Coordinates of C-alpha atoms and ligand atoms in Angstrom, one line a residue:
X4 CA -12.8 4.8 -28.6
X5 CA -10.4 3.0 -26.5
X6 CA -6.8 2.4 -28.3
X7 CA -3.3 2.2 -27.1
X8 CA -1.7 2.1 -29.9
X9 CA 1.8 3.9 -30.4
X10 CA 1.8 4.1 -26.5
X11 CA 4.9 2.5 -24.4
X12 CA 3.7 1.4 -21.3
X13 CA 6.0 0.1 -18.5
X14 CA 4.3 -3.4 -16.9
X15 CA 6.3 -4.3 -13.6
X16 CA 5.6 -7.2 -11.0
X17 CA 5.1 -10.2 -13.6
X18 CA 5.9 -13.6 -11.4
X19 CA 4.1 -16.3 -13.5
X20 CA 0.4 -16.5 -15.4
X21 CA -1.5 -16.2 -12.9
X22 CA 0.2 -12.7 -11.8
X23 CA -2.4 -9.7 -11.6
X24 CA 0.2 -7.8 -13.9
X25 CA -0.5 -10.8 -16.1
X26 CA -3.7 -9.9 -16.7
X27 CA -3.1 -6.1 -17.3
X28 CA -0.8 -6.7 -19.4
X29 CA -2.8 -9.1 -21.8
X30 CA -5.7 -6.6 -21.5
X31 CA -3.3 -3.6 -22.8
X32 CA -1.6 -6.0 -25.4
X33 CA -5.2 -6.0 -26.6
X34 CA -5.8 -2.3 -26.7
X35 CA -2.3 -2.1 -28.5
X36 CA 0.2 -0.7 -26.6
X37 CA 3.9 -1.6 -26.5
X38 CA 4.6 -3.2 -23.8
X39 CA 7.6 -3.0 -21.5
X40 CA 7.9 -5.6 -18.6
X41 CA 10.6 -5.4 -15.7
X42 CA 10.9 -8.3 -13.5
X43 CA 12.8 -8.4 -10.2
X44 CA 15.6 -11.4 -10.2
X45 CA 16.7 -13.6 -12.6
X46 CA 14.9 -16.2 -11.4
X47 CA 11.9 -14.6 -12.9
X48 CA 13.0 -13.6 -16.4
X49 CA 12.6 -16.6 -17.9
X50 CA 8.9 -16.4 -16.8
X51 CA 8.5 -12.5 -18.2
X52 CA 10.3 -13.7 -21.6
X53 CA 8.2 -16.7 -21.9
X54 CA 5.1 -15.3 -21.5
X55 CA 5.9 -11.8 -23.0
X56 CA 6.4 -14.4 -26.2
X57 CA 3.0 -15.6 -26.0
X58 CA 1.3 -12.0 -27.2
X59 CA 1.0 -11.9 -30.8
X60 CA 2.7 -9.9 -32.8
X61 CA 4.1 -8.1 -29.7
X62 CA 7.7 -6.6 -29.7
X63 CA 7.8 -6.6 -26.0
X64 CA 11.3 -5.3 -24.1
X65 CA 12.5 -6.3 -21.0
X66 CA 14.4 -5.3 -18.2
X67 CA 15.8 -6.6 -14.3
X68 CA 14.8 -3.8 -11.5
X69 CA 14.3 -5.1 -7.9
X70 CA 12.6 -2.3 -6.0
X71 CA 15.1 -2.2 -3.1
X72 CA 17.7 -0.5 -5.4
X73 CA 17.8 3.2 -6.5
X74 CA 20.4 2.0 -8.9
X75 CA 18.5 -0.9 -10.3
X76 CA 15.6 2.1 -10.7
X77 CA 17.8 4.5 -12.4
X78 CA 19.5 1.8 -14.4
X79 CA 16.1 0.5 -15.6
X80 CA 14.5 3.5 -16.8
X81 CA 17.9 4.6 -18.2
X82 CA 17.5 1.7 -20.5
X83 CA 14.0 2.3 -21.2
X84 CA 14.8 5.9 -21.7
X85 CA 17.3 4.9 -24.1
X86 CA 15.4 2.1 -26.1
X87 CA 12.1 4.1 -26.7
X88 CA 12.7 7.5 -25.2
X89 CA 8.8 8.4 -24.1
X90 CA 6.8 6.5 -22.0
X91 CA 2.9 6.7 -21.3
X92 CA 1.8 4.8 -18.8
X93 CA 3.1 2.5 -15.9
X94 CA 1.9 -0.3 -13.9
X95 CA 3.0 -0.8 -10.4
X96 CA 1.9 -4.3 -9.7
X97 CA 4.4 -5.2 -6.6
X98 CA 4.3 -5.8 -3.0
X99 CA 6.5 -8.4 -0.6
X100 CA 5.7 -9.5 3.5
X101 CA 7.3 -11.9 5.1
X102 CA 4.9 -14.7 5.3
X103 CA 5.4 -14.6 9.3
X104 CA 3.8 -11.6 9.3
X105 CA 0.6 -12.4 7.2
X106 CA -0.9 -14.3 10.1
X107 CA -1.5 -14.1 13.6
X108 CA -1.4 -10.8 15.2
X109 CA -0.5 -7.2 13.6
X110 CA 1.0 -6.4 17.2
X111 CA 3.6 -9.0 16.9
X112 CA 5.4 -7.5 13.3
X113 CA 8.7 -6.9 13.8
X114 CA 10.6 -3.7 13.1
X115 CA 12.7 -5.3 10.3
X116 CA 9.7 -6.9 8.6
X117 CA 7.8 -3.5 8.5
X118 CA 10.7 -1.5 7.3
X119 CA 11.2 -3.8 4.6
X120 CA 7.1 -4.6 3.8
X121 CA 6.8 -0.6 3.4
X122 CA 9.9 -0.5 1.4
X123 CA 8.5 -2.9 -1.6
X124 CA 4.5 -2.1 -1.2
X125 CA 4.7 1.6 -0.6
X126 CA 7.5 3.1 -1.2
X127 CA 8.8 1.8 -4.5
X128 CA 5.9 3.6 -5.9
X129 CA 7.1 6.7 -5.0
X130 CA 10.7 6.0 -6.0
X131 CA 9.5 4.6 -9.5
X132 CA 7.3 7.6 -10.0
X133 CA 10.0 9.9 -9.4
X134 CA 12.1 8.4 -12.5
X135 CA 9.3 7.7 -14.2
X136 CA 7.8 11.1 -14.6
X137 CA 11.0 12.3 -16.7
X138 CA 10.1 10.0 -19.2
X139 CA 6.1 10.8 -19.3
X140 CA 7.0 13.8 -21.4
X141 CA 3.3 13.4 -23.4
X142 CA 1.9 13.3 -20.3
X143 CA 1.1 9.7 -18.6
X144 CA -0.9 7.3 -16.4
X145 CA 0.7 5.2 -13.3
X146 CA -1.6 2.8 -11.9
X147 CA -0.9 0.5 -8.8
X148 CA -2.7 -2.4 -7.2
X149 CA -4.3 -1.9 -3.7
X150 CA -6.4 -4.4 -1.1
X151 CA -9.3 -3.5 1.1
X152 CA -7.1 -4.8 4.1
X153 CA -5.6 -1.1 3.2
X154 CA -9.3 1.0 4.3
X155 CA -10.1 -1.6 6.8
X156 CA -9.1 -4.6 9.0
X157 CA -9.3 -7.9 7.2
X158 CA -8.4 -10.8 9.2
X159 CA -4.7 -11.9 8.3
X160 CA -4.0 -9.2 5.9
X161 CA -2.0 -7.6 8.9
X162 CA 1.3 -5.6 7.4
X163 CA 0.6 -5.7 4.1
X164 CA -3.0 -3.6 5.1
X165 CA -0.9 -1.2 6.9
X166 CA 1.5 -1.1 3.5
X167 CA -1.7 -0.9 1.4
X168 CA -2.3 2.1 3.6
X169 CA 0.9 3.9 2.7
X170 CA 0.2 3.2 -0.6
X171 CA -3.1 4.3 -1.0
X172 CA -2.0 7.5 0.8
X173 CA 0.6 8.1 -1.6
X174 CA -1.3 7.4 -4.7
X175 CA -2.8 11.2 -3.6
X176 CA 0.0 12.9 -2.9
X177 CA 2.0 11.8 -6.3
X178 CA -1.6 12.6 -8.0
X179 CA -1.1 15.7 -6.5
X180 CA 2.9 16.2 -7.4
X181 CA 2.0 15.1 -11.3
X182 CA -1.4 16.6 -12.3
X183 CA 0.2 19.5 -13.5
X184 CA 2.5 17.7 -15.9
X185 CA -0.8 15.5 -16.8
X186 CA 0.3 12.5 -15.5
X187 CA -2.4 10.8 -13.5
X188 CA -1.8 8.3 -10.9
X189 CA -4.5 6.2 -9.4
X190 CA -5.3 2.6 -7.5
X191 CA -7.3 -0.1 -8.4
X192 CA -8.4 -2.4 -4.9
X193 CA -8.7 -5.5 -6.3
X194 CA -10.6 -8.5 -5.0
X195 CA -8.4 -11.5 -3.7
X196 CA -7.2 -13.3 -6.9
X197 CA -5.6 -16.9 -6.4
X198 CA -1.6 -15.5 -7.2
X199 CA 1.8 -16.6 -5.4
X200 CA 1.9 -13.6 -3.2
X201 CA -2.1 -14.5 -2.3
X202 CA -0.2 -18.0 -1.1
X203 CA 1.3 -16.2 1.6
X204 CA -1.6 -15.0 3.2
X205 CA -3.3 -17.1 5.7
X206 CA -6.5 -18.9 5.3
X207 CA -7.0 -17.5 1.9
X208 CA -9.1 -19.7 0.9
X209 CA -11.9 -18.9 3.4
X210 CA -11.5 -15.0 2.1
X211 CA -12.4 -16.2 -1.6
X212 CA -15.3 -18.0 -0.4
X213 CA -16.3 -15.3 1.8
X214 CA -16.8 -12.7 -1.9
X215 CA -18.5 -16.0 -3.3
X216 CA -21.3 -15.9 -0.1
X217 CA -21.5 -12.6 0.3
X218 CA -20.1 -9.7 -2.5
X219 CA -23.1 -8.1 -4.3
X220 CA -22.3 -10.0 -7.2
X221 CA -21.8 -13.2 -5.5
X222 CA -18.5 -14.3 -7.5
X223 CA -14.9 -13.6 -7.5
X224 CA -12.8 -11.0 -10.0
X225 CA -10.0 -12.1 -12.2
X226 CA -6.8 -10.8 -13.8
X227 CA -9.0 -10.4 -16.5
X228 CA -11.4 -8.2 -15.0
X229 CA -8.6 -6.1 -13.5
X230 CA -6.4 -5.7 -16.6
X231 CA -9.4 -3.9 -18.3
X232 CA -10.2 -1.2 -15.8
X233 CA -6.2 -0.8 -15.8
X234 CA -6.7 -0.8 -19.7
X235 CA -9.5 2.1 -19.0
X236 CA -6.8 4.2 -16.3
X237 CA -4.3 4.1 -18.9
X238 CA -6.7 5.1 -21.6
X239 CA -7.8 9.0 -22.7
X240 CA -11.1 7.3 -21.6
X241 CA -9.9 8.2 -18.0
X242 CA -8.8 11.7 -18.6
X243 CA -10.1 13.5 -15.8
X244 CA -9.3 11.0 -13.4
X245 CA -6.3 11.2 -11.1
X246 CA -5.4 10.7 -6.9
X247 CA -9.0 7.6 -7.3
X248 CA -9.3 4.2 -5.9
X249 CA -11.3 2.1 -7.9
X250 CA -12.9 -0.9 -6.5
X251 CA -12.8 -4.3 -8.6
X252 CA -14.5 -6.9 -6.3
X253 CA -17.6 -7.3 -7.1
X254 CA -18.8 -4.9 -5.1
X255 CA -17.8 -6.3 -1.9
X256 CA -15.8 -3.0 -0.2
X257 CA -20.0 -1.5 0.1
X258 CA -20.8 -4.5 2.8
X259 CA -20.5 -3.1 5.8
Ligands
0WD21 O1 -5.6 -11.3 -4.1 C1 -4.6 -10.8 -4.7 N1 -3.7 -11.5 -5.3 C2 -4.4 -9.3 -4.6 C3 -3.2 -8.7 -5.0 C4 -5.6 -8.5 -4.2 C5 -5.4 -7.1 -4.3 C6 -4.2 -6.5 -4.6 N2 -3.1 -7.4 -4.9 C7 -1.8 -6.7 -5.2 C8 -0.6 -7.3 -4.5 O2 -0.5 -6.8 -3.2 C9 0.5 -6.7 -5.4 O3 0.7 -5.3 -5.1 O4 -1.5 -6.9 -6.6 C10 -0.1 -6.8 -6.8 C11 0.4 -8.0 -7.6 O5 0.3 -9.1 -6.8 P1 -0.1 -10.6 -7.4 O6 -0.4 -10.6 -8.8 O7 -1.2 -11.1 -6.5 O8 1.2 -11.5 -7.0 P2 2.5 -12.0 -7.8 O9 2.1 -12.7 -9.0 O10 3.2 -12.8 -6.8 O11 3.3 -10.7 -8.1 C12 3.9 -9.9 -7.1 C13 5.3 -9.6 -7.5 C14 6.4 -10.5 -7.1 O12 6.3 -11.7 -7.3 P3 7.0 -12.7 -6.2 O13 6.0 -13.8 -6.2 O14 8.3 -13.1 -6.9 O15 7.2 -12.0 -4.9 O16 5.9 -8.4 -6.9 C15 7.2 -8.4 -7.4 C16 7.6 -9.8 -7.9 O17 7.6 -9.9 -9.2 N3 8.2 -8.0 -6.4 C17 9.2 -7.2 -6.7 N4 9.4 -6.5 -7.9 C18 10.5 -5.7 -7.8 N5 11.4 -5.6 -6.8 C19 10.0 -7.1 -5.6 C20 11.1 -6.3 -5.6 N6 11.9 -6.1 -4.6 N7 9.4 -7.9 -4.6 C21 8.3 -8.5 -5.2

């Protein structure tokens, strides 16, 4: 019922093990696609390579593309472009705020660290869709990964909510650019996950133990957990879904 196999799917924002794109990608590993990470920096490739190893019998590809660059984007799918021609599905797992600005008050962001928050977290989607699309010639799903700081005010979350925001916005918009070329694009708002980027946020620790107290299910998500229902976007399973927000928290975004 649910296979990937024979479909190239594009996996970006891989840091280390414990990155959300981590999980998605082991999740669609498992389902059988072909997987195609990008990483931004060389610092990180190692990481990518070394873990991209790890999936059995997985004849992964890999390729730099920082965000910030139109010509790292169109160099990056050009290579992808040339290497397997059609792709099906992309991942979008990517955001960057200056740690300064993930505590204290939202008033006090600066015009540089919002230009450049938006930039990575929001925009990028819509610049990687936009070359990404040429290649989703069978059709194709993008998927990206939001925060409830994005709907509502969550205490430190600050410019990355407002980012989440733009993101969340533009997730309908590009749904509504692609549908007619069948290529879906939706969010999944995932529940705070211990990651390096969830390092920069302040007093994270009380936010996990918040979902433990209070989230219907009383526990937090995984990468696990969001890998599958990023599994299920990208599957035919999801077929008549496009421009949705799905909630993996544990229920948490119905508390008041
Ligand atoms: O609680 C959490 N961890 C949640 C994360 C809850 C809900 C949503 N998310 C979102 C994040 O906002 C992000 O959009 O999930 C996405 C993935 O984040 P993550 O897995 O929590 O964090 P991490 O493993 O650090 O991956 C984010 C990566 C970067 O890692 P580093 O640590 O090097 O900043 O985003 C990538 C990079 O790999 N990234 C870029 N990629 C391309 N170009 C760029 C860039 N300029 N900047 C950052």
């Amino acid at each position: 019922l649910l296979s990937l196999q024979g479909k190239n799917i594009v996996v970006m924002g891989v840091a280390n093990q414990r990155s959300i794109a981590w999980g998605i990608a082991r999740s669609l590993h498992e389902a059988g696609a072909n997987l195609i990470f990008t990483y931004a920096g060389e610092r990180l490739e190692r990481n990518v390579r070394d873990l991209a190893e790890t999936l059995e019998g997985q004849q992964y590809r890999i390729f730099p593309c920082d965000v910030t660059s139109d010509e790292d984007i169109a160099s990056c799918f050009g290579a992808i472009k040339a290497e397997v021609g059609t792709i099906h599905g992309l991942a979008h797992c990517i955001a960057f705020a200056n740690k300064d600005d993930l505590k204290g008050e939202f008033a006090d962001t600066s015009r540089d660290g919002f230009a450049l928050s938006l930039d990575i977290s929001a925009y990028s989607l819509t610049a990687v869709a936009k070359v990404a699309q040429e290649l989703m010639t069978e059709g194709g799903s993008i998927v990206t990964l939001t925060y409830l700081g994005g709907e509502r005010v969550v205490k430190n979350y600050n410019l990355m909510g407002v980012a989440k925001a733009a993101l969340e916005a533009s997730v309908k918009y590009l749904a509504n650019d692609l549908g007619q070329r069948n290529i879906r694009v939706n969010s999944i708002s995932a529940g705070p996950i211990r990651t390096l980027s969830a390092k920069g946020i302040g007093d994270f620790n009380s936010i996990l133990k918040e979902i433990e107290e209070k989230a219907p299910m009383r526990r937090n998500v995984t990468q696990e957990e969001v890998g599958d229902v990023a599994t299920f976007l990208m599957s035919n399973l999801s077929r008549g879904i496009t421009g949705e927000n799905i909630h993996v928290d544990s229920g948490y975004h119905i508390l008041g």
